[in-house]
Short mmCIF file of C-alpha atoms in Angstrom, two decimals:
data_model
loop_
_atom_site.label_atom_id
_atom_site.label_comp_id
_atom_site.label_asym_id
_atom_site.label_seq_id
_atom_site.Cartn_x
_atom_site.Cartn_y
_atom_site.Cartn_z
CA UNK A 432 9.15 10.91 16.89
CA UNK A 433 10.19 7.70 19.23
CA UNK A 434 9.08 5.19 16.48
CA UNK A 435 10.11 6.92 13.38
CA UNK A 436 12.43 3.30 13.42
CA UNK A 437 9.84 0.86 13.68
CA UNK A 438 10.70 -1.48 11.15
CA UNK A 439 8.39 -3.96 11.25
CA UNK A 440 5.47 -1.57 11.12
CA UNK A 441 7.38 0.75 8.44
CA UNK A 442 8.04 -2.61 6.34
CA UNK A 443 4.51 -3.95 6.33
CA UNK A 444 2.75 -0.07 5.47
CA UNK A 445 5.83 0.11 2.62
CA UNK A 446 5.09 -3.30 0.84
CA UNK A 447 1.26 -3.87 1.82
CA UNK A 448 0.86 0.06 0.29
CA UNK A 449 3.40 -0.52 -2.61
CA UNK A 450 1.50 -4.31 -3.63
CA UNK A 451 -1.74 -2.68 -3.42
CA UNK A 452 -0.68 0.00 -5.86
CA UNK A 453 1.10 -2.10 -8.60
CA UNK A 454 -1.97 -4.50 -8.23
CA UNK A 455 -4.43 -2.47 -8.58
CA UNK A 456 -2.78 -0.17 -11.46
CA UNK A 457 -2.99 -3.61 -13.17
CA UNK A 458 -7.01 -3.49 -12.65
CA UNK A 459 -7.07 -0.04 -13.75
CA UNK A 460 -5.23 -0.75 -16.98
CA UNK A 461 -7.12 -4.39 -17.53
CA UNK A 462 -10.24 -2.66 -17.34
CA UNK A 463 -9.22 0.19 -19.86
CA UNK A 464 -8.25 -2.31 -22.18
CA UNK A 465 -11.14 -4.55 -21.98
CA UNK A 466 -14.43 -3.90 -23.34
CA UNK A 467 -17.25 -5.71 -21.07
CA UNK A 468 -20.79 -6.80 -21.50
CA UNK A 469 -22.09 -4.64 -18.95
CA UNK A 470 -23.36 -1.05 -17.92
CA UNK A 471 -20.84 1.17 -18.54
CA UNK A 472 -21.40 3.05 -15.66
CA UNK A 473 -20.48 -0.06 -13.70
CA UNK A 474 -17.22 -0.36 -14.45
CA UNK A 475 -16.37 3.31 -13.82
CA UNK A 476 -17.95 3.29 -10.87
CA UNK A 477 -15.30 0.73 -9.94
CA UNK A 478 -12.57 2.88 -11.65
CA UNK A 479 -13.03 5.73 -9.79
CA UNK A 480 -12.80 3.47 -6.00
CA UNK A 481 -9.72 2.04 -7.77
CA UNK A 482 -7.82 5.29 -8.40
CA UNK A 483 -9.21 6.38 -5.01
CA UNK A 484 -7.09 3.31 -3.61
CA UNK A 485 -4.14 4.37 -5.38
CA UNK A 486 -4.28 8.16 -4.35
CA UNK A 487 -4.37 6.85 -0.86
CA UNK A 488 -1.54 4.21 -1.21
CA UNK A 489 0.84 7.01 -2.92
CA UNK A 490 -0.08 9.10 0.32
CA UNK A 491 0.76 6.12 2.54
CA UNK A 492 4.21 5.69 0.52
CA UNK A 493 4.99 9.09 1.03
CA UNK A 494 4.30 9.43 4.89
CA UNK A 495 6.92 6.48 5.15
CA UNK A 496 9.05 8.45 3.40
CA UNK A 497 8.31 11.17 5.76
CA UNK A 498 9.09 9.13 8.58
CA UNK A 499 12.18 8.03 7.09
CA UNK A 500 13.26 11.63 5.63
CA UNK A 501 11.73 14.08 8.08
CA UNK A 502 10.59 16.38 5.18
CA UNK A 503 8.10 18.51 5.79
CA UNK A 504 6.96 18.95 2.18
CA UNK A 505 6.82 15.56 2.24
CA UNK A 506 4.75 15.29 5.29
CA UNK A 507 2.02 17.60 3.44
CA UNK A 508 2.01 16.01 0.32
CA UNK A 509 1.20 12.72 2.36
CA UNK A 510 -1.35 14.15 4.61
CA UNK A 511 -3.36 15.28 1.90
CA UNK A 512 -3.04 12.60 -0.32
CA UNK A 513 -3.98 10.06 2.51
CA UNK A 514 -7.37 12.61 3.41
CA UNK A 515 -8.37 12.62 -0.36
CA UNK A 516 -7.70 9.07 -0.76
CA UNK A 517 -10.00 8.43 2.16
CA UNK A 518 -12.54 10.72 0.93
CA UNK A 519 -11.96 9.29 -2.77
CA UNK A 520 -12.46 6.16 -1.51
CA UNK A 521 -15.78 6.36 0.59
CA UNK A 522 -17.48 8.77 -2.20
CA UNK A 523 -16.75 6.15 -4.79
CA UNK A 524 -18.72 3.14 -2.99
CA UNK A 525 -21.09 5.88 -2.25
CA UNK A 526 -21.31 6.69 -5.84
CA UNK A 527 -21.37 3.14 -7.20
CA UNK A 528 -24.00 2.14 -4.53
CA UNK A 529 -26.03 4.88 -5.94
CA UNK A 530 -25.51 3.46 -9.24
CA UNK A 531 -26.84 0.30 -8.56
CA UNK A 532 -29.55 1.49 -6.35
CA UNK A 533 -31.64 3.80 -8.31
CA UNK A 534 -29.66 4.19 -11.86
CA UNK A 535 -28.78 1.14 -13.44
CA UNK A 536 -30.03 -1.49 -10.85
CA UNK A 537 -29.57 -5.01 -12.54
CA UNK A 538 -33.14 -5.86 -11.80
CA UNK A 539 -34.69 -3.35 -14.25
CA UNK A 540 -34.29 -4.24 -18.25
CA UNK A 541 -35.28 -0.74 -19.31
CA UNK A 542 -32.28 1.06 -20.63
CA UNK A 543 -29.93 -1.12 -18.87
CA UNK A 544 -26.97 -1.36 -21.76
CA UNK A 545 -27.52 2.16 -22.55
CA UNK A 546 -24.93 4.78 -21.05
CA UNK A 547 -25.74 8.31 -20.25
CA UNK A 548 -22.42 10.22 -19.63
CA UNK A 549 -24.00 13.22 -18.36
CA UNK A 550 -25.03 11.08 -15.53
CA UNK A 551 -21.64 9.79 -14.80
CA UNK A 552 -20.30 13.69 -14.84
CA UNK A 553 -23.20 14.26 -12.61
CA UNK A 554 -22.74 12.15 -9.79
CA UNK A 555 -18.46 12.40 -10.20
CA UNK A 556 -17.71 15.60 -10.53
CA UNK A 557 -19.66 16.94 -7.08
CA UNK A 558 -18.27 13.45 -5.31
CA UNK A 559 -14.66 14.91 -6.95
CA UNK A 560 -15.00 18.55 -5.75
CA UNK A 561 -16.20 17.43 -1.80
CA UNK A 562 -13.23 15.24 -1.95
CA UNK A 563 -10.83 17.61 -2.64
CA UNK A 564 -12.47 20.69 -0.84
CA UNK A 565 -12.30 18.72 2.52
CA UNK A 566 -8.83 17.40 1.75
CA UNK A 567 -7.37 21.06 0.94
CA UNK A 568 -8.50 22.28 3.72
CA UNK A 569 -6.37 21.27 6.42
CA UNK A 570 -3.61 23.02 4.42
CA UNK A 571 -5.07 26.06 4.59
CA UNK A 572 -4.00 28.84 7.58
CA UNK A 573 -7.10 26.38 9.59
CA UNK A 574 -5.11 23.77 9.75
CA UNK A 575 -1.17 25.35 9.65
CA UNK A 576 -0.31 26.23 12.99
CA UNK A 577 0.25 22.39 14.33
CA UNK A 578 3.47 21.12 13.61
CA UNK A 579 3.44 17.16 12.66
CA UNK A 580 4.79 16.39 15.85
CA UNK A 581 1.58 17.50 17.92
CA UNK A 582 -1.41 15.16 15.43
CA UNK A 583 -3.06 12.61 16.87
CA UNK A 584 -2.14 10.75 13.40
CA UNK A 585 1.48 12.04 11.84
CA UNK A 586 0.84 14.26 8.91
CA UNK A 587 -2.95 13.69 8.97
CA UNK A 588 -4.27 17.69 9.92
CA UNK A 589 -7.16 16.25 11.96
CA UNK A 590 -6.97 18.68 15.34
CA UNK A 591 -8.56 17.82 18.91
CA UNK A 592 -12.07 19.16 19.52
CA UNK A 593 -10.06 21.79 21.65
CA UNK A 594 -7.86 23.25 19.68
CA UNK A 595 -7.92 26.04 16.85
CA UNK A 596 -9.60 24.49 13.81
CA UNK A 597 -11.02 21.26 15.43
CA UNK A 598 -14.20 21.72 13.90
CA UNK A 599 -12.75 21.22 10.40
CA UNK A 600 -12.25 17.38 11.77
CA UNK A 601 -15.67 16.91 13.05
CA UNK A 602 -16.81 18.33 9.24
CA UNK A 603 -14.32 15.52 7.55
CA UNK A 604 -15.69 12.58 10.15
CA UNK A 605 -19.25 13.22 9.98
CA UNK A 606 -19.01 13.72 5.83
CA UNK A 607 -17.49 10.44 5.99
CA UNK A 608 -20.06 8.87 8.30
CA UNK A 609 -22.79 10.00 6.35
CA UNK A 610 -21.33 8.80 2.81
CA UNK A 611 -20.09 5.22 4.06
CA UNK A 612 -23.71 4.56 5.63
CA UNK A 613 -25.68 6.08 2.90
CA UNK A 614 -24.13 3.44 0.60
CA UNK A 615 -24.23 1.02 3.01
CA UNK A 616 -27.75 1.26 3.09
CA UNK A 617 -28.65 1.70 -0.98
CA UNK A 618 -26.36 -1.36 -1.24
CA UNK A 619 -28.20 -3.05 1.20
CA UNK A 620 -31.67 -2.55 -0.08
CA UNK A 621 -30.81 -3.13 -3.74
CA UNK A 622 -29.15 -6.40 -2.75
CA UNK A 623 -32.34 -7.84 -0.22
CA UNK A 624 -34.37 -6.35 -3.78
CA UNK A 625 -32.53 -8.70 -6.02
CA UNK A 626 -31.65 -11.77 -3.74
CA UNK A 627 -35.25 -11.44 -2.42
CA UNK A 628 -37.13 -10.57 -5.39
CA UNK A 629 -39.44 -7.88 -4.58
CA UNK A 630 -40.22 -4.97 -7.18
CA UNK A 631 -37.23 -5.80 -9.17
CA UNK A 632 -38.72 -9.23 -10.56
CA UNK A 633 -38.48 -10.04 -13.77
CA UNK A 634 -41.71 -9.97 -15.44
CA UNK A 635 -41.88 -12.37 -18.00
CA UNK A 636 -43.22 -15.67 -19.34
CA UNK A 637 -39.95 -16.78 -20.29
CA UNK A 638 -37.05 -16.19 -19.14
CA UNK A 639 -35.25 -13.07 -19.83
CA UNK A 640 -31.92 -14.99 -20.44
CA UNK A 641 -29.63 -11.57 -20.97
CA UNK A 642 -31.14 -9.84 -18.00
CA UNK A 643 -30.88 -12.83 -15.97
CA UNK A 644 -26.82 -12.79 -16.72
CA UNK A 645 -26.93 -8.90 -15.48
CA UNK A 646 -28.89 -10.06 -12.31
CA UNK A 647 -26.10 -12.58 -11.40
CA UNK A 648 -23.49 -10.10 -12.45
CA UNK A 649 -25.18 -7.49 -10.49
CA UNK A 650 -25.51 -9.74 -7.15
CA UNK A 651 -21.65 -10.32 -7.74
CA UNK A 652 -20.95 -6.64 -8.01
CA UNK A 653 -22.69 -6.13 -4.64
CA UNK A 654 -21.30 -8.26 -2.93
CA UNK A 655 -17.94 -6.87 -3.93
CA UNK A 656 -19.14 -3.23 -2.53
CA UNK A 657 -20.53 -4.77 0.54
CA UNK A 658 -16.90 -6.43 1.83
CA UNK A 659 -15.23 -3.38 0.38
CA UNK A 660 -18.07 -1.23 2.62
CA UNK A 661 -17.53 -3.54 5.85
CA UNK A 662 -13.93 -3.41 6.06
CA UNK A 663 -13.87 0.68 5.24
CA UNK A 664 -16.38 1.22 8.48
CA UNK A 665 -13.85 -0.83 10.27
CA UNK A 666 -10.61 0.74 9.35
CA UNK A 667 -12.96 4.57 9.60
CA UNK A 668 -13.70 3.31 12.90
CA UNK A 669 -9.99 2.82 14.10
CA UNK A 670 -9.38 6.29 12.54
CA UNK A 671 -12.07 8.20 14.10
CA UNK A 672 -11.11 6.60 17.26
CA UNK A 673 -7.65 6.89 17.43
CA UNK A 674 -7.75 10.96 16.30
CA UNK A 675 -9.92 11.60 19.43
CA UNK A 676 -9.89 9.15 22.21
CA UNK A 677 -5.59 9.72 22.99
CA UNK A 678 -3.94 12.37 22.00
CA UNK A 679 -1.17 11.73 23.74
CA UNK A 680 -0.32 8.14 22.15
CA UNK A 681 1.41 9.69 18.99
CA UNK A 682 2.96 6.77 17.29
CA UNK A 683 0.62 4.46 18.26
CA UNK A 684 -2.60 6.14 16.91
CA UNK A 685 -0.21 7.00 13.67
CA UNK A 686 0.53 2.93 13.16
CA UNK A 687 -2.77 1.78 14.18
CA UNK A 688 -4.28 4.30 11.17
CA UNK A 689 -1.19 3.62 8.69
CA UNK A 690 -1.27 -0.06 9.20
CA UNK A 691 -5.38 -0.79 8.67
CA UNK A 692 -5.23 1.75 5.48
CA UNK A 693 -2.46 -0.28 3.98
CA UNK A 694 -4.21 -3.48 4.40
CA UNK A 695 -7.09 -1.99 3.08
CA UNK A 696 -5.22 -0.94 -0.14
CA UNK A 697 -4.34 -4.53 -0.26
CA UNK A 698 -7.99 -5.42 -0.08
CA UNK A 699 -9.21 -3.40 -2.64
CA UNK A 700 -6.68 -4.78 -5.49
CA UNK A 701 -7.48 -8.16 -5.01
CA UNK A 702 -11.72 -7.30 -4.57
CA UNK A 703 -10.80 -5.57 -8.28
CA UNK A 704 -8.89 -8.16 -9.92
CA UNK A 705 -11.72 -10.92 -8.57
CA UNK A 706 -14.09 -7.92 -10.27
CA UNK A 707 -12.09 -8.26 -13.33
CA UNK A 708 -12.14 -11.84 -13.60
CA UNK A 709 -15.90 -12.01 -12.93
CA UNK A 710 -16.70 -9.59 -15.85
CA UNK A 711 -13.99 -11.25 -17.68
CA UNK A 712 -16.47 -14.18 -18.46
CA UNK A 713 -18.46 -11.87 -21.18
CA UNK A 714 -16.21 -9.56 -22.42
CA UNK A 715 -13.46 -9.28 -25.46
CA UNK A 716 -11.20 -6.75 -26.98
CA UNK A 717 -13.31 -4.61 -29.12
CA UNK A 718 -17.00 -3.15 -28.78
CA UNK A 719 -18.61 -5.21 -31.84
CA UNK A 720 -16.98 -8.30 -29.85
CA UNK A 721 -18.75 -7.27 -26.81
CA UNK A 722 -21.92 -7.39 -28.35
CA UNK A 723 -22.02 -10.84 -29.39
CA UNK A 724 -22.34 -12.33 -26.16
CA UNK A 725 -25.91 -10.51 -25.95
CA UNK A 726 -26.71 -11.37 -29.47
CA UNK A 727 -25.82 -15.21 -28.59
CA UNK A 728 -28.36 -14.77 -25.41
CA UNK A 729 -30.49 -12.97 -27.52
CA UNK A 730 -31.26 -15.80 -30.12
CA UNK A 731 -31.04 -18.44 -27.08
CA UNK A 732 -34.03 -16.65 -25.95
CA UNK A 733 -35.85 -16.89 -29.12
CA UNK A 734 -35.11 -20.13 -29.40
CA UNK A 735 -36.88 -20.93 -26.18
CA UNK A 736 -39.69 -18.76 -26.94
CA UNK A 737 -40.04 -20.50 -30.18
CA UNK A 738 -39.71 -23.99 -27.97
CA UNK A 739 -42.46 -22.74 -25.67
CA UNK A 740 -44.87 -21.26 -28.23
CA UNK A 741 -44.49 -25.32 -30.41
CA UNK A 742 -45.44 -26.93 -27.17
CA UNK A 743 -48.06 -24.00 -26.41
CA UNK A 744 -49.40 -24.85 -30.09
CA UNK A 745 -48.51 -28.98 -29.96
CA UNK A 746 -50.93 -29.30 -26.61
CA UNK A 747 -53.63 -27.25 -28.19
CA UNK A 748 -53.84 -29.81 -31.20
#
């Protein structure tokens, strides 16, 4: 491996990969400890894109080590953990996309605080099981005959269309295709649906002051998903690319893949921590804390109802 030496590549993959780790461990752990004012099923849709990101930086720690050690247990352990981190990754914007789409979109009131954790287990556990089905794989006898030398991407069991097992690639791209444009779109609608207005108006003679607060909190969320969405079809591009167009280009298809997935770990923490500090502005320690932001909203509501109705009643006399 000519550039198993390439410091300047194997320094920014190391830090960019070990930042976005500690930074986004931070998230994980701010968000366990903090109780928001939101859906529920927001912020573990989050969660589970955040420990996606940190299965795939451990994966890109380890292939540096790799490169560094030679190890070929090593080499495994980082070739799956970068595959499921990818997968984890894509199926959790997929799954969170979802979420907002056609479970708890920000634009309907009914049911909006309440969480359903059969739901959650629902839509995780077969996002989970896909994950790590396509990830394992590659270590099975369909994917053990290549040595790490001859991948188009060092450690990453992707084969050329030609060889023994190259279909299993084709299967992991064109899962990936479909789950990174499938949330593209829901995200998409649900966003033009709130920004626009359409069906998910809020019918009311007054303003609905609590689900106006999830509205803007929901328009913030999306946007989050829809950077986080944009740079992953960019960095999935580079990937799918670089597996299949040169074979022959080792290290450089290996950098080019290592180097856009560490950025994007990099990304990621900082799109969480801006995710933290946005839900940060109604939320406290405990649960009966939680609820007094909506109880504050809910009397300011009154009040203005009560407002409206004494004018209503004042003009009438």
């Amino acid at each position: 491996m000519g550039d198993t030496h390439n410091t300047p590549l194997t320094f920014i993959v190391l830090v960019c990969s070990v930042v976005g780790l500690v930074n986004t461990l931070v998230s994980i752990f701010y968000k366990q400890r903090k109780q928001f004012s939101l859906p529920k099923l927001w912020k573990y849709a989050y969660l589970s894109i955040d420990f996606g990101h940190v299965f795939l930086s451990v994966g890109l720690i380890l292939s540096i080590s790799f490169k560094l050690s030679g190890s070929e247990p090593v080499c495994r352990a980082a070739g799956f953990l970068i595959v499921f981190g990818v997968f984890d990754c894509i199926c959790g914007l997929l799954t969170a996309g979802i979420i907002l789409f056609g479970i708890y979109n920000p634009g309907k009131s009914s049911q909006i605080s309440a969480f359903h954790r059969n739901i959650f287990l629902v839509i995780i556990i077969p996002e989970k099981f896909v994950s790590l089905l396509l990830s394992v794989l590659p270590l099975t006898p369909l994917g053990d005959n290549l040595s790490p030398r001859s991948l188009a991407v060092s450690c990453v069991r992707i084969k050329q269309l030609d060889e023994d097992g190259g279909e299993l690639g084709l299967v992991n791209f064109g899962v990936l295709w479909l789950s990174i444009l499938i949330a593209f779109l829901t995200c998409v609608i649900s966003a033009i649906k709130l920004w626009k207005g359409f069906s998910n108006r809020i019918h009311s003679t007054t303003v609905n002051v609590w689900q106006s607060q999830l509205v803007i909190d929901g328009k913030r969320f999306q946007k989050i998903l829809l950077c986080e969405l944009t740079v992953w079809i960019i960095v999935l591009f580079l990937f799918n690319f670089v597996t299949y167009y040169d074979s022959g280009q080792l290290d450089s298809a290996t950098w080019i893949v290592l180097v856009s997935l560490s950025l994007t770990t990099i990304f990621h923490s900082v799109c969480s921590q801006l995710g933290n500090a946005m839900w940060s502005l109604c939320c406290c320690g405990s649960t009966r804390d939680v609820e007094e932001p909506h109880h504050k909203l809910k009397r300011l509501e009154l009040i203005k109802v009560e407002v409206s109705n004494i004018n209503v009643i004042t003009l009438q006399h």
